[in-house]
Amino acid sequence: MDFSIKAFDTKNTITSAKTGCVAVAVFENKKLSQAAQSLDASGEITAALKTGDISGKPGSTLMLRGVTGVAAERVLLVGLGSVEGVTEKSFTGAVQAAVKVFATLGATDAIIALPMTEVKERDVNWAIRTVVQVARDSVYRSDAQKSKKDPVPTGVRKLALAVPNNAGTKLALAQAIAIANGMQLTKDLGNLSPNICTPTYLAETAKKLGKDYKFNVEVLERKQLEALKMGSFLSVTNGSEQPPKFIVIKHMGGKPKDAPVVLVGKGITFDTGGISIKPGPGMDEMKYDMCGAGSVLGTFRAIGELGLKLNVIGIVAACENMPSGRATKPGDIVTSMNGLTIEILNTDAEGRLILCDALTYAERFNPAVVVDVATLTGACVVALGHHNSGIFTRDDDQHNALADEITSAGKQSGDTVWRLPIGEQYNEQLKSNFADLANIGTPGGASCTAAAFLENFTRKYPWVHVDIAGTAWRSGGNKGATGRPVPMLTSFLINRT
Ligand code: BES
Ligand code: MN
Ligand code: ZN
């Protein structure tokens, strides 16, 4: 899909635009948007509305051909709901409806002229990002491993956005495309089968990104991890035939002395639960347990494409969690890289065991902030469903600037998060009779005790934990990775430049 900006003014009018299709908005009370009015000199659009063929309800559409006085071959009327105001929801619905029609159109180019500067509480940059994201989503196919590929939509391949053409909108479009490209990588990695998307595959993907965008990429092997005394991370990989990989990827776009932002991703390429084995139904979805890692790599693709003037370091701890005669057992005690001993009471609480060593490793970079991203707990899905990722930071009862920063990056990008608590009471739940810490808490608040566990390893820098268990993929008939939280992470980084 090829995107561009098309600005209209008195000389260069929407009426004279030569295109396969121009999409404009109409409202529920049969009122026309400004762009629709401009195309209605002949009164044909008003006449069509009068017939009742389109309700104006969000997402309703009506195609008109050969409208008198309009250079475009077709005019697509798209319902935007109440004339009172364009909301985030109605605008997104209208874009989805338009894009769906474009996908099967007998034309290859179109202009989307919905009221992009009139969405309540959202700016034109948000609207641009929404159009690009929805359009890219509509052409996304997860057929990399099918012998016969899914039919590719034959319709519109060149989409022009009717917005003012200035430095701001040009940048917004570039950012939107970069984020969509980053999300595509994250989706592709998540959707790949776990026999292909192994820790080695993630390492090769990072190396390829390094070549494409001049990132420095280092992959630490088992020997090096042993030398670093990553006893906790290594305990998770014991049952697997696949070698673990610890990936460090660097984009030094800022001043050499500027403290970097460090992104840490959970890269469990398959989570069986280990000896504390998971039940069979739906276990295939644990191929998505590397989505934290996938989102770190996807975000690197976006920032590489944008050449962000910021120092960003990605750390991906990747391995499988498998049962075997050599696998870690419940009751085993391991020593983490920072010296804390951990009693592994449940081998299925493995995400925190790999992340804690990655978080200790991050100390060496003197980070400005560390953001870890992980499909960490099923309890997070219970708490927040599939709408918001969970975020956790220290100083829970206080106003927290970092939580605010992440929350607004989420809102800005439509990739929302919700704050949950950590603190002393949750740490109490992690006490072990035999080691410094247990890897699971006493019953209750499993997402919070998981985050509290990680907090023990992050005391040398500002830190945010993002639990994406509910947001990284969809289940059921529409199963697939979502590409989240690449939009939130990329916006967070852009806002820091
Ligand atoms: N990867 C899972 C978390 C998960 C489960 C994410 C289902 C999305 C859907 C994680 O490794 C895990 O198994 N967590 C356990 C922790 C428990 C043993 C304390 C869980 O959530 O059940
Ligand atoms: Mn698990
Ligand atoms: Zn897991």
Short mmCIF file of C-alpha atoms and ligand atoms in Angstrom, two decimals:
data_model
loop_
_atom_site.label_atom_id
_atom_site.label_comp_id
_atom_site.label_asym_id
_atom_site.label_seq_id
_atom_site.Cartn_x
_atom_site.Cartn_y
_atom_site.Cartn_z
CA MET A 1 0.00 0.00 0.00
CA ASP A 2 1.38 3.35 -1.09
CA PHE A 3 0.32 6.42 0.93
CA SER A 4 0.56 10.10 0.06
CA ILE A 5 -0.81 13.47 1.15
CA LYS A 6 -3.14 15.42 -1.10
CA ALA A 7 -3.98 18.96 -0.03
CA PHE A 8 -6.95 20.70 -1.63
CA ASP A 9 -7.49 24.45 -1.94
CA THR A 10 -9.36 26.88 -4.15
CA LYS A 11 -7.10 26.24 -7.13
CA ASN A 12 -6.56 22.56 -6.66
CA THR A 13 -10.08 21.39 -5.80
CA ILE A 14 -11.35 18.02 -4.69
CA THR A 15 -13.88 18.24 -7.56
CA SER A 16 -11.09 18.24 -10.14
CA ALA A 17 -9.05 15.44 -8.52
CA LYS A 18 -8.56 12.59 -11.00
CA THR A 19 -8.80 9.35 -9.07
CA GLY A 20 -10.59 6.01 -9.06
CA CYS A 21 -12.56 6.89 -5.97
CA VAL A 22 -12.93 9.68 -3.44
CA ALA A 23 -14.38 8.81 -0.03
CA VAL A 24 -16.30 11.54 1.82
CA ALA A 25 -18.41 11.58 4.97
CA VAL A 26 -22.14 11.97 5.47
CA PHE A 27 -23.96 12.19 8.79
CA GLU A 28 -27.03 10.56 10.29
CA ASN A 29 -29.29 13.56 9.81
CA LYS A 30 -28.46 13.47 6.08
CA LYS A 31 -26.03 16.37 6.47
CA LEU A 32 -22.95 16.38 4.26
CA SER A 33 -19.37 16.88 5.40
CA GLN A 34 -17.55 19.81 3.86
CA ALA A 35 -15.81 17.61 1.28
CA ALA A 36 -19.14 15.98 0.35
CA GLN A 37 -20.72 19.40 -0.13
CA SER A 38 -17.91 20.42 -2.50
CA LEU A 39 -18.71 17.39 -4.68
CA ASP A 40 -22.47 18.04 -4.65
CA ALA A 41 -22.83 20.95 -7.09
CA SER A 42 -25.18 18.76 -9.17
CA GLY A 43 -27.25 17.82 -6.11
CA GLU A 44 -26.73 14.11 -6.86
CA ILE A 45 -25.27 13.32 -3.43
CA THR A 46 -28.18 15.04 -1.66
CA ALA A 47 -30.56 13.13 -3.93
CA ALA A 48 -28.89 9.83 -3.04
CA LEU A 49 -29.22 10.60 0.67
CA LYS A 50 -32.91 11.36 0.20
CA THR A 51 -33.55 7.90 -1.22
CA GLY A 52 -32.49 6.47 2.14
CA ASP A 53 -29.89 4.22 0.50
CA ILE A 54 -27.37 5.27 3.14
CA SER A 55 -28.26 5.85 6.79
CA GLY A 56 -25.23 7.88 7.77
CA LYS A 57 -24.72 5.47 10.67
CA PRO A 58 -21.03 4.88 11.43
CA GLY A 59 -19.65 2.39 8.93
CA SER A 60 -22.53 2.54 6.40
CA THR A 61 -21.42 3.13 2.80
CA LEU A 62 -22.90 3.97 -0.59
CA MET A 63 -21.01 4.06 -3.87
CA LEU A 64 -21.99 6.60 -6.56
CA ARG A 65 -20.56 6.43 -10.08
CA GLY A 66 -20.09 9.26 -12.57
CA VAL A 67 -21.28 12.11 -10.36
CA THR A 68 -21.79 15.16 -12.59
CA GLY A 69 -19.01 17.74 -12.32
CA VAL A 70 -16.73 15.43 -10.32
CA ALA A 71 -13.50 14.25 -11.95
CA ALA A 72 -13.20 11.17 -9.71
CA GLU A 73 -14.70 8.04 -11.30
CA ARG A 74 -16.52 7.19 -8.07
CA VAL A 75 -17.68 8.93 -4.93
CA LEU A 76 -17.91 6.72 -1.85
CA LEU A 77 -20.23 8.10 0.81
CA VAL A 78 -19.23 6.90 4.29
CA GLY A 79 -21.46 7.29 7.36
CA LEU A 80 -19.90 9.10 10.30
CA GLY A 81 -22.82 8.99 12.72
CA SER A 82 -24.03 12.00 14.63
CA VAL A 83 -23.36 15.43 13.17
CA GLU A 84 -22.69 16.61 16.74
CA GLY A 85 -19.11 15.53 16.53
CA VAL A 86 -16.70 13.06 15.01
CA THR A 87 -15.40 10.72 17.71
CA GLU A 88 -12.35 8.47 17.74
CA LYS A 89 -14.67 5.49 17.46
CA SER A 90 -16.88 6.78 14.63
CA PHE A 91 -13.87 8.01 12.66
CA THR A 92 -12.06 4.67 12.99
CA GLY A 93 -15.26 2.83 11.99
CA ALA A 94 -15.66 5.03 8.92
CA VAL A 95 -12.05 4.43 7.87
CA GLN A 96 -12.53 0.66 8.30
CA ALA A 97 -15.66 0.77 6.14
CA ALA A 98 -13.97 2.82 3.41
CA VAL A 99 -10.90 0.61 3.36
CA LYS A 100 -13.07 -2.49 3.12
CA VAL A 101 -14.76 -1.09 -0.01
CA PHE A 102 -11.38 -0.02 -1.46
CA ALA A 103 -10.11 -3.60 -1.11
CA THR A 104 -12.43 -4.93 -3.82
CA LEU A 105 -12.66 -1.86 -6.02
CA GLY A 106 -11.98 -2.00 -9.76
CA ALA A 107 -9.62 0.95 -9.32
CA THR A 108 -6.08 1.05 -7.98
CA ASP A 109 -6.02 4.56 -6.51
CA ALA A 110 -8.28 6.49 -4.16
CA ILE A 111 -8.46 9.60 -2.00
CA ILE A 112 -9.74 9.42 1.55
CA ALA A 113 -11.31 12.81 2.32
CA LEU A 114 -12.95 12.15 5.69
CA PRO A 115 -12.89 15.05 8.20
CA MET A 116 -9.41 14.28 9.55
CA THR A 117 -8.98 17.58 11.36
CA GLU A 118 -12.32 17.40 13.14
CA VAL A 119 -12.01 14.34 15.36
CA LYS A 120 -12.84 15.26 18.97
CA GLU A 121 -9.81 15.38 21.26
CA ARG A 122 -7.58 14.04 18.49
CA ASP A 123 -5.30 15.89 16.09
CA VAL A 124 -4.71 15.39 12.38
CA ASN A 125 -1.60 13.32 13.18
CA TRP A 126 -3.78 10.84 15.03
CA ALA A 127 -6.14 10.66 12.04
CA ILE A 128 -3.24 10.06 9.65
CA ARG A 129 -1.91 7.25 11.84
CA THR A 130 -5.37 5.71 12.08
CA VAL A 131 -5.89 5.67 8.31
CA VAL A 132 -2.48 4.11 7.68
CA GLN A 133 -2.87 1.52 10.44
CA VAL A 134 -6.38 0.47 9.40
CA ALA A 135 -5.42 0.30 5.72
CA ARG A 136 -2.30 -1.73 6.40
CA ASP A 137 -4.22 -4.04 8.72
CA SER A 138 -6.78 -4.70 5.98
CA VAL A 139 -4.14 -5.98 3.55
CA TYR A 140 -2.19 -7.94 6.17
CA ARG A 141 -2.03 -11.69 5.41
CA SER A 142 -0.53 -14.39 7.64
CA ASP A 143 0.11 -16.88 4.84
CA ALA A 144 3.91 -17.13 5.01
CA GLN A 145 3.60 -20.87 5.71
CA LYS A 146 0.68 -21.71 3.39
CA SER A 147 1.51 -23.47 0.14
CA LYS A 148 -1.31 -21.59 -1.56
CA LYS A 149 -1.26 -17.93 -0.58
CA ASP A 150 -4.43 -16.16 0.56
CA PRO A 151 -5.91 -14.01 -2.21
CA VAL A 152 -4.36 -10.56 -2.10
CA PRO A 153 -6.91 -7.74 -2.31
CA THR A 154 -6.92 -6.52 -5.89
CA GLY A 155 -8.33 -3.07 -5.23
CA VAL A 156 -6.77 0.21 -4.16
CA ARG A 157 -3.01 0.20 -3.80
CA LYS A 158 -2.38 3.95 -3.80
CA LEU A 159 -4.20 5.85 -1.12
CA ALA A 160 -4.01 9.64 -0.85
CA LEU A 161 -5.01 11.31 2.42
CA ALA A 162 -6.79 14.64 2.00
CA VAL A 163 -5.03 16.71 4.68
CA PRO A 164 -3.05 19.97 4.63
CA ASN A 165 0.43 19.35 3.24
CA ASN A 166 3.01 20.69 5.66
CA ALA A 167 6.07 19.57 7.58
CA GLY A 168 3.84 18.33 10.43
CA THR A 169 1.57 16.13 8.35
CA LYS A 170 4.50 14.84 6.26
CA LEU A 171 6.27 13.76 9.45
CA ALA A 172 3.07 12.24 10.84
CA LEU A 173 2.67 10.17 7.66
CA ALA A 174 6.29 8.99 7.77
CA GLN A 175 5.85 8.01 11.42
CA ALA A 176 2.59 6.23 10.69
CA ILE A 177 4.19 4.18 7.92
CA ALA A 178 7.21 3.33 10.08
CA ILE A 179 4.95 2.20 12.93
CA ALA A 180 2.90 0.08 10.50
CA ASN A 181 6.10 -1.52 9.17
CA GLY A 182 7.28 -2.20 12.71
CA MET A 183 3.91 -3.77 13.58
CA GLN A 184 4.12 -5.95 10.49
CA LEU A 185 7.43 -7.43 11.63
CA THR A 186 6.00 -8.00 15.13
CA LYS A 187 2.90 -9.70 13.69
CA ASP A 188 4.93 -11.86 11.31
CA LEU A 189 7.25 -13.06 14.10
CA GLY A 190 4.30 -13.78 16.40
CA ASN A 191 2.29 -15.66 13.80
CA LEU A 192 5.15 -17.86 12.60
CA SER A 193 5.01 -21.40 13.93
CA PRO A 194 7.20 -22.11 16.97
CA ASN A 195 9.29 -24.73 15.14
CA ILE A 196 10.41 -21.94 12.80
CA CYS A 197 10.37 -18.92 15.10
CA THR A 198 12.98 -20.25 17.54
CA PRO A 199 15.45 -18.24 19.64
CA THR A 200 17.90 -18.66 16.75
CA TYR A 201 15.33 -17.22 14.32
CA LEU A 202 14.83 -14.17 16.56
CA ALA A 203 18.61 -13.68 16.67
CA GLU A 204 18.83 -13.92 12.86
CA THR A 205 15.98 -11.39 12.57
CA ALA A 206 17.84 -8.98 14.86
CA LYS A 207 21.02 -9.40 12.76
CA LYS A 208 19.07 -8.69 9.59
CA LEU A 209 17.63 -5.53 11.16
CA GLY A 210 21.19 -4.60 12.08
CA LYS A 211 22.24 -4.88 8.42
CA ASP A 212 19.20 -2.96 7.14
CA TYR A 213 19.34 -0.06 9.60
CA LYS A 214 22.99 -0.08 10.79
CA PHE A 215 22.22 -1.21 14.32
CA ASN A 216 24.98 -2.79 16.34
CA VAL A 217 23.74 -6.33 17.12
CA GLU A 218 25.35 -8.75 19.54
CA VAL A 219 24.06 -12.27 20.28
CA LEU A 220 25.28 -13.87 23.51
CA GLU A 221 25.44 -17.69 23.50
CA ARG A 222 25.03 -20.15 26.38
CA LYS A 223 28.77 -20.06 27.30
CA GLN A 224 28.71 -16.28 27.64
CA LEU A 225 25.49 -16.40 29.66
CA GLU A 226 27.11 -18.90 32.00
CA ALA A 227 30.11 -16.58 32.40
CA LEU A 228 27.69 -13.75 33.25
CA LYS A 229 26.13 -16.05 35.87
CA MET A 230 22.61 -15.77 34.45
CA GLY A 231 21.49 -18.77 36.50
CA SER A 232 17.86 -17.78 36.42
CA PHE A 233 17.58 -17.31 32.64
CA LEU A 234 19.56 -20.49 31.99
CA SER A 235 17.31 -22.56 34.28
CA VAL A 236 14.37 -21.93 31.94
CA THR A 237 16.20 -23.26 28.89
CA ASN A 238 17.31 -26.52 30.58
CA GLY A 239 14.55 -28.68 29.10
CA SER A 240 14.97 -27.44 25.53
CA GLU A 241 17.01 -28.70 22.59
CA GLN A 242 17.03 -25.18 21.14
CA PRO A 243 20.00 -23.06 22.22
CA PRO A 244 19.10 -19.90 24.17
CA LYS A 245 19.96 -16.53 22.62
CA PHE A 246 20.48 -13.24 24.43
CA ILE A 247 20.18 -10.47 21.87
CA VAL A 248 21.48 -6.92 22.35
CA ILE A 249 20.56 -4.44 19.61
CA LYS A 250 21.70 -0.80 19.64
CA HIS A 251 20.50 2.28 17.84
CA MET A 252 22.77 5.13 18.93
CA GLY A 253 20.97 8.01 17.21
CA GLY A 254 21.46 10.48 20.08
CA LYS A 255 24.58 12.16 21.47
CA PRO A 256 27.19 9.56 22.46
CA LYS A 257 26.96 10.51 26.15
CA ASP A 258 23.16 10.57 26.39
CA ALA A 259 21.76 7.85 28.65
CA PRO A 260 19.88 5.30 26.50
CA VAL A 261 16.31 4.09 26.71
CA VAL A 262 16.51 0.30 27.15
CA LEU A 263 13.69 -1.94 25.88
CA VAL A 264 13.65 -5.48 27.25
CA GLY A 265 11.52 -8.18 25.60
CA LYS A 266 10.35 -11.59 26.84
CA GLY A 267 11.24 -14.01 24.07
CA ILE A 268 9.83 -17.39 25.11
CA THR A 269 9.38 -18.87 21.62
CA PHE A 270 7.19 -21.58 23.13
CA ASP A 271 5.86 -21.90 26.67
CA THR A 272 4.70 -25.42 27.52
CA GLY A 273 4.84 -24.51 31.21
CA GLY A 274 7.80 -26.87 31.64
CA ILE A 275 7.38 -29.55 34.33
CA SER A 276 4.42 -27.50 35.66
CA ILE A 277 2.93 -28.29 32.27
CA LYS A 278 0.02 -26.33 30.85
CA PRO A 279 -3.30 -27.97 29.89
CA GLY A 280 -3.59 -29.04 26.24
CA PRO A 281 -6.42 -26.90 24.86
CA GLY A 282 -5.17 -23.69 23.32
CA MET A 283 -1.56 -24.44 24.11
CA ASP A 284 -0.61 -23.57 20.51
CA GLU A 285 -1.17 -19.93 21.48
CA MET A 286 1.91 -20.08 23.65
CA LYS A 287 3.88 -19.56 20.42
CA TYR A 288 2.91 -15.92 21.07
CA ASP A 289 4.93 -15.93 24.29
CA MET A 290 7.73 -14.18 22.36
CA CYS A 291 5.54 -11.17 21.50
CA GLY A 292 7.41 -8.93 23.95
CA ALA A 293 10.60 -9.74 22.04
CA GLY A 294 8.75 -9.33 18.74
CA SER A 295 7.54 -5.88 19.76
CA VAL A 296 11.06 -4.79 20.71
CA LEU A 297 12.33 -5.88 17.28
CA GLY A 298 9.32 -4.27 15.56
CA THR A 299 9.95 -1.02 17.42
CA PHE A 300 13.57 -1.15 16.28
CA ARG A 301 12.40 -1.45 12.70
CA ALA A 302 10.25 1.68 13.18
CA ILE A 303 12.98 3.74 14.84
CA GLY A 304 15.54 2.59 12.28
CA GLU A 305 13.29 3.69 9.46
CA LEU A 306 12.72 7.06 11.12
CA GLY A 307 16.39 7.50 12.08
CA LEU A 308 15.30 8.63 15.55
CA LYS A 309 17.77 10.97 17.22
CA LEU A 310 17.83 8.97 20.44
CA ASN A 311 19.97 6.25 21.98
CA VAL A 312 17.89 3.09 22.27
CA ILE A 313 19.14 -0.36 23.30
CA GLY A 314 17.01 -3.48 22.89
CA ILE A 315 17.56 -6.62 24.95
CA VAL A 316 15.79 -9.84 24.01
CA ALA A 317 16.11 -12.89 26.24
CA ALA A 318 15.02 -15.81 24.06
CA CYS A 319 14.56 -19.50 24.84
CA GLU A 320 11.92 -22.25 24.98
CA ASN A 321 10.23 -23.48 28.17
CA MET A 322 10.07 -27.28 27.75
CA PRO A 323 9.70 -30.32 30.00
CA SER A 324 12.39 -33.01 29.84
CA GLY A 325 14.64 -35.12 32.06
CA ARG A 326 16.96 -32.15 32.24
CA ALA A 327 14.27 -29.54 32.85
CA THR A 328 14.09 -27.40 35.98
CA LYS A 329 11.81 -28.91 38.64
CA PRO A 330 9.45 -27.23 41.11
CA GLY A 331 11.52 -26.73 44.26
CA ASP A 332 14.79 -26.08 42.39
CA ILE A 333 16.70 -23.05 43.66
CA VAL A 334 18.76 -20.97 41.22
CA THR A 335 21.02 -17.93 41.59
CA SER A 336 20.23 -14.94 39.40
CA MET A 337 22.83 -12.66 37.86
CA ASN A 338 22.46 -10.07 40.63
CA GLY A 339 23.04 -12.68 43.31
CA LEU A 340 19.48 -13.13 44.60
CA THR A 341 18.50 -16.79 44.94
CA ILE A 342 15.10 -17.88 43.59
CA GLU A 343 13.03 -20.90 44.59
CA ILE A 344 11.18 -22.02 41.46
CA LEU A 345 7.85 -23.22 42.83
CA ASN A 346 6.20 -23.24 39.42
CA THR A 347 8.16 -23.70 36.21
CA ASP A 348 5.33 -22.02 34.29
CA ALA A 349 6.21 -18.67 35.91
CA GLU A 350 9.24 -18.59 33.60
CA GLY A 351 8.91 -15.12 32.06
CA ARG A 352 10.10 -13.38 35.21
CA LEU A 353 13.00 -15.83 35.46
CA ILE A 354 14.43 -14.80 32.09
CA LEU A 355 13.54 -11.11 32.50
CA CYS A 356 15.22 -10.69 35.89
CA ASP A 357 18.64 -11.52 34.42
CA ALA A 358 17.99 -9.31 31.38
CA LEU A 359 17.04 -6.47 33.76
CA THR A 360 20.26 -6.96 35.73
CA TYR A 361 22.24 -6.98 32.48
CA ALA A 362 20.60 -3.64 31.55
CA GLU A 363 22.36 -1.94 34.50
CA ARG A 364 25.61 -1.74 32.54
CA PHE A 365 24.10 0.79 30.14
CA ASN A 366 23.25 3.34 32.88
CA PRO A 367 19.80 3.66 31.33
CA ALA A 368 17.65 6.79 31.38
CA VAL A 369 14.76 4.35 31.68
CA VAL A 370 14.14 0.64 31.14
CA VAL A 371 10.83 -0.57 29.67
CA ASP A 372 10.26 -4.32 29.74
CA VAL A 373 7.54 -5.85 27.58
CA ALA A 374 6.19 -9.32 28.31
CA THR A 375 3.24 -11.67 27.86
CA LEU A 376 3.74 -12.27 31.55
CA THR A 377 0.49 -13.31 33.25
CA GLY A 378 -2.87 -14.80 32.38
CA ALA A 379 -4.19 -12.78 35.33
CA CYS A 380 -3.57 -9.58 33.36
CA VAL A 381 -6.12 -10.77 30.78
CA VAL A 382 -8.58 -11.39 33.62
CA ALA A 383 -7.97 -7.89 35.03
CA LEU A 384 -7.90 -5.78 31.86
CA GLY A 385 -9.24 -7.94 29.04
CA HIS A 386 -7.89 -7.27 25.57
CA HIS A 387 -8.18 -3.48 25.50
CA ASN A 388 -5.36 -2.28 27.70
CA SER A 389 -1.88 -3.53 28.43
CA GLY A 390 -1.02 -3.45 32.15
CA ILE A 391 1.76 -1.11 33.29
CA PHE A 392 3.63 -1.12 36.57
CA THR A 393 6.14 1.35 38.00
CA ARG A 394 7.52 2.12 41.46
CA ASP A 395 6.09 4.82 43.80
CA ASP A 396 2.66 3.42 43.26
CA ASP A 397 0.72 5.69 45.58
CA GLN A 398 2.35 8.79 44.16
CA HIS A 399 1.82 10.77 41.03
CA ASN A 400 4.24 9.13 38.65
CA ALA A 401 5.66 11.00 35.67
CA LEU A 402 6.87 7.84 33.93
CA ALA A 403 3.48 6.12 34.18
CA ASP A 404 1.90 9.30 32.79
CA GLU A 405 4.40 9.38 29.94
CA ILE A 406 3.65 5.78 28.94
CA THR A 407 -0.10 6.29 29.38
CA SER A 408 -0.18 9.32 27.11
CA ALA A 409 1.98 7.59 24.47
CA GLY A 410 -0.64 4.83 24.58
CA LYS A 411 -3.56 7.22 24.15
CA GLN A 412 -1.82 9.16 21.42
CA SER A 413 -1.21 5.99 19.40
CA GLY A 414 -4.49 4.20 20.15
CA ASP A 415 -2.46 1.47 21.88
CA THR A 416 -3.69 2.01 25.41
CA VAL A 417 -2.37 0.91 28.81
CA TRP A 418 -3.73 0.89 32.36
CA ARG A 419 -1.73 1.22 35.53
CA LEU A 420 -1.74 -1.55 38.16
CA PRO A 421 -0.02 -1.57 41.56
CA ILE A 422 3.20 -3.03 42.96
CA GLY A 423 4.73 -2.42 46.38
CA GLU A 424 5.77 -3.92 49.70
CA GLN A 425 2.58 -5.94 50.25
CA TYR A 426 3.03 -7.78 46.97
CA ASN A 427 6.69 -8.43 47.79
CA GLU A 428 5.54 -10.06 51.03
CA GLN A 429 3.63 -12.58 48.91
CA LEU A 430 6.90 -13.68 47.26
CA LYS A 431 8.66 -14.89 50.41
CA SER A 432 10.37 -18.29 50.30
CA ASN A 433 11.42 -20.44 53.26
CA PHE A 434 14.53 -21.56 51.44
CA ALA A 435 15.64 -18.79 49.05
CA ASP A 436 15.65 -15.00 48.82
CA LEU A 437 12.52 -15.02 46.65
CA ALA A 438 9.93 -17.46 45.31
CA ASN A 439 9.04 -17.22 41.64
CA ILE A 440 5.28 -17.22 42.36
CA GLY A 441 3.27 -15.33 44.94
CA THR A 442 0.67 -16.58 47.39
CA PRO A 443 -2.80 -16.61 45.75
CA GLY A 444 -4.25 -13.32 44.52
CA GLY A 445 -2.94 -10.49 42.36
CA ALA A 446 -0.78 -12.71 40.14
CA SER A 447 0.01 -9.87 37.70
CA CYS A 448 1.06 -7.64 40.57
CA THR A 449 3.23 -10.24 42.28
CA ALA A 450 4.90 -11.00 38.91
CA ALA A 451 5.67 -7.29 38.47
CA ALA A 452 6.79 -7.02 42.10
CA PHE A 453 9.20 -9.91 41.48
CA LEU A 454 10.76 -8.00 38.56
CA GLU A 455 11.00 -4.80 40.60
CA ASN A 456 13.63 -6.45 42.82
CA PHE A 457 15.99 -6.41 39.83
CA THR A 458 15.38 -2.84 38.65
CA ARG A 459 16.44 -0.69 41.61
CA LYS A 460 19.37 0.94 39.78
CA TYR A 461 17.27 2.87 37.20
CA PRO A 462 13.77 4.18 36.43
CA TRP A 463 11.67 1.30 35.18
CA VAL A 464 8.28 0.42 33.68
CA HIS A 465 6.92 -3.08 33.14
CA VAL A 466 4.31 -3.62 30.39
CA ASP A 467 2.23 -6.82 30.61
CA ILE A 468 0.87 -7.49 27.12
CA ALA A 469 -0.71 -10.91 27.82
CA GLY A 470 -4.14 -9.59 26.76
CA THR A 471 -3.13 -7.28 23.92
CA ALA A 472 -0.40 -9.01 21.91
CA TRP A 473 -2.67 -11.40 20.02
CA ARG A 474 -6.29 -12.34 19.28
CA SER A 475 -7.69 -15.84 19.86
CA GLY A 476 -10.52 -17.65 18.08
CA GLY A 477 -11.45 -17.49 14.41
CA ASN A 478 -9.54 -14.27 13.94
CA LYS A 479 -6.42 -15.62 15.66
CA GLY A 480 -3.35 -13.52 15.02
CA ALA A 481 -0.75 -11.20 16.46
CA THR A 482 -1.83 -7.55 16.80
CA GLY A 483 1.53 -5.79 16.55
CA ARG A 484 0.93 -4.14 19.92
CA PRO A 485 2.56 -2.41 21.75
CA VAL A 486 4.76 -1.17 18.88
CA PRO A 487 2.62 1.99 18.43
CA MET A 488 2.85 2.89 22.12
CA LEU A 489 6.59 2.17 22.35
CA THR A 490 7.42 4.06 19.16
CA SER A 491 5.34 7.06 20.23
CA PHE A 492 7.02 6.98 23.64
CA LEU A 493 10.43 7.10 21.95
CA ILE A 494 9.41 9.77 19.41
CA ASN A 495 8.15 11.94 22.28
CA ARG A 496 11.57 11.67 23.93
CA THR A 497 13.44 13.15 20.94
N1 BES B 1 3.11 -16.88 29.17
C1 BES B 1 2.35 -17.12 30.33
C2 BES B 1 1.30 -16.04 30.57
C3 BES B 1 0.09 -16.07 29.69
C4 BES B 1 -0.85 -17.07 29.82
C5 BES B 1 -0.11 -15.08 28.77
C6 BES B 1 -1.98 -17.06 29.02
C7 BES B 1 -1.25 -15.07 27.98
C8 BES B 1 -2.18 -16.07 28.11
C9 BES B 1 3.25 -17.15 31.57
O1 BES B 1 4.50 -17.68 31.37
C10 BES B 1 2.56 -18.00 32.58
O2 BES B 1 2.41 -19.15 32.33
N2 BES B 1 2.15 -17.40 33.69
C11 BES B 1 1.46 -18.09 34.70
C12 BES B 1 2.00 -17.62 36.03
C13 BES B 1 1.53 -18.43 37.19
C14 BES B 1 2.16 -19.81 37.15
C15 BES B 1 1.91 -17.72 38.46
C16 BES B 1 -0.03 -17.77 34.57
O3 BES B 1 -0.36 -16.61 34.24
O4 BES B 1 -0.83 -18.67 34.75
MN MN B 2 4.55 -19.79 31.59
ZN ZN B 3 5.25 -17.54 29.48
#
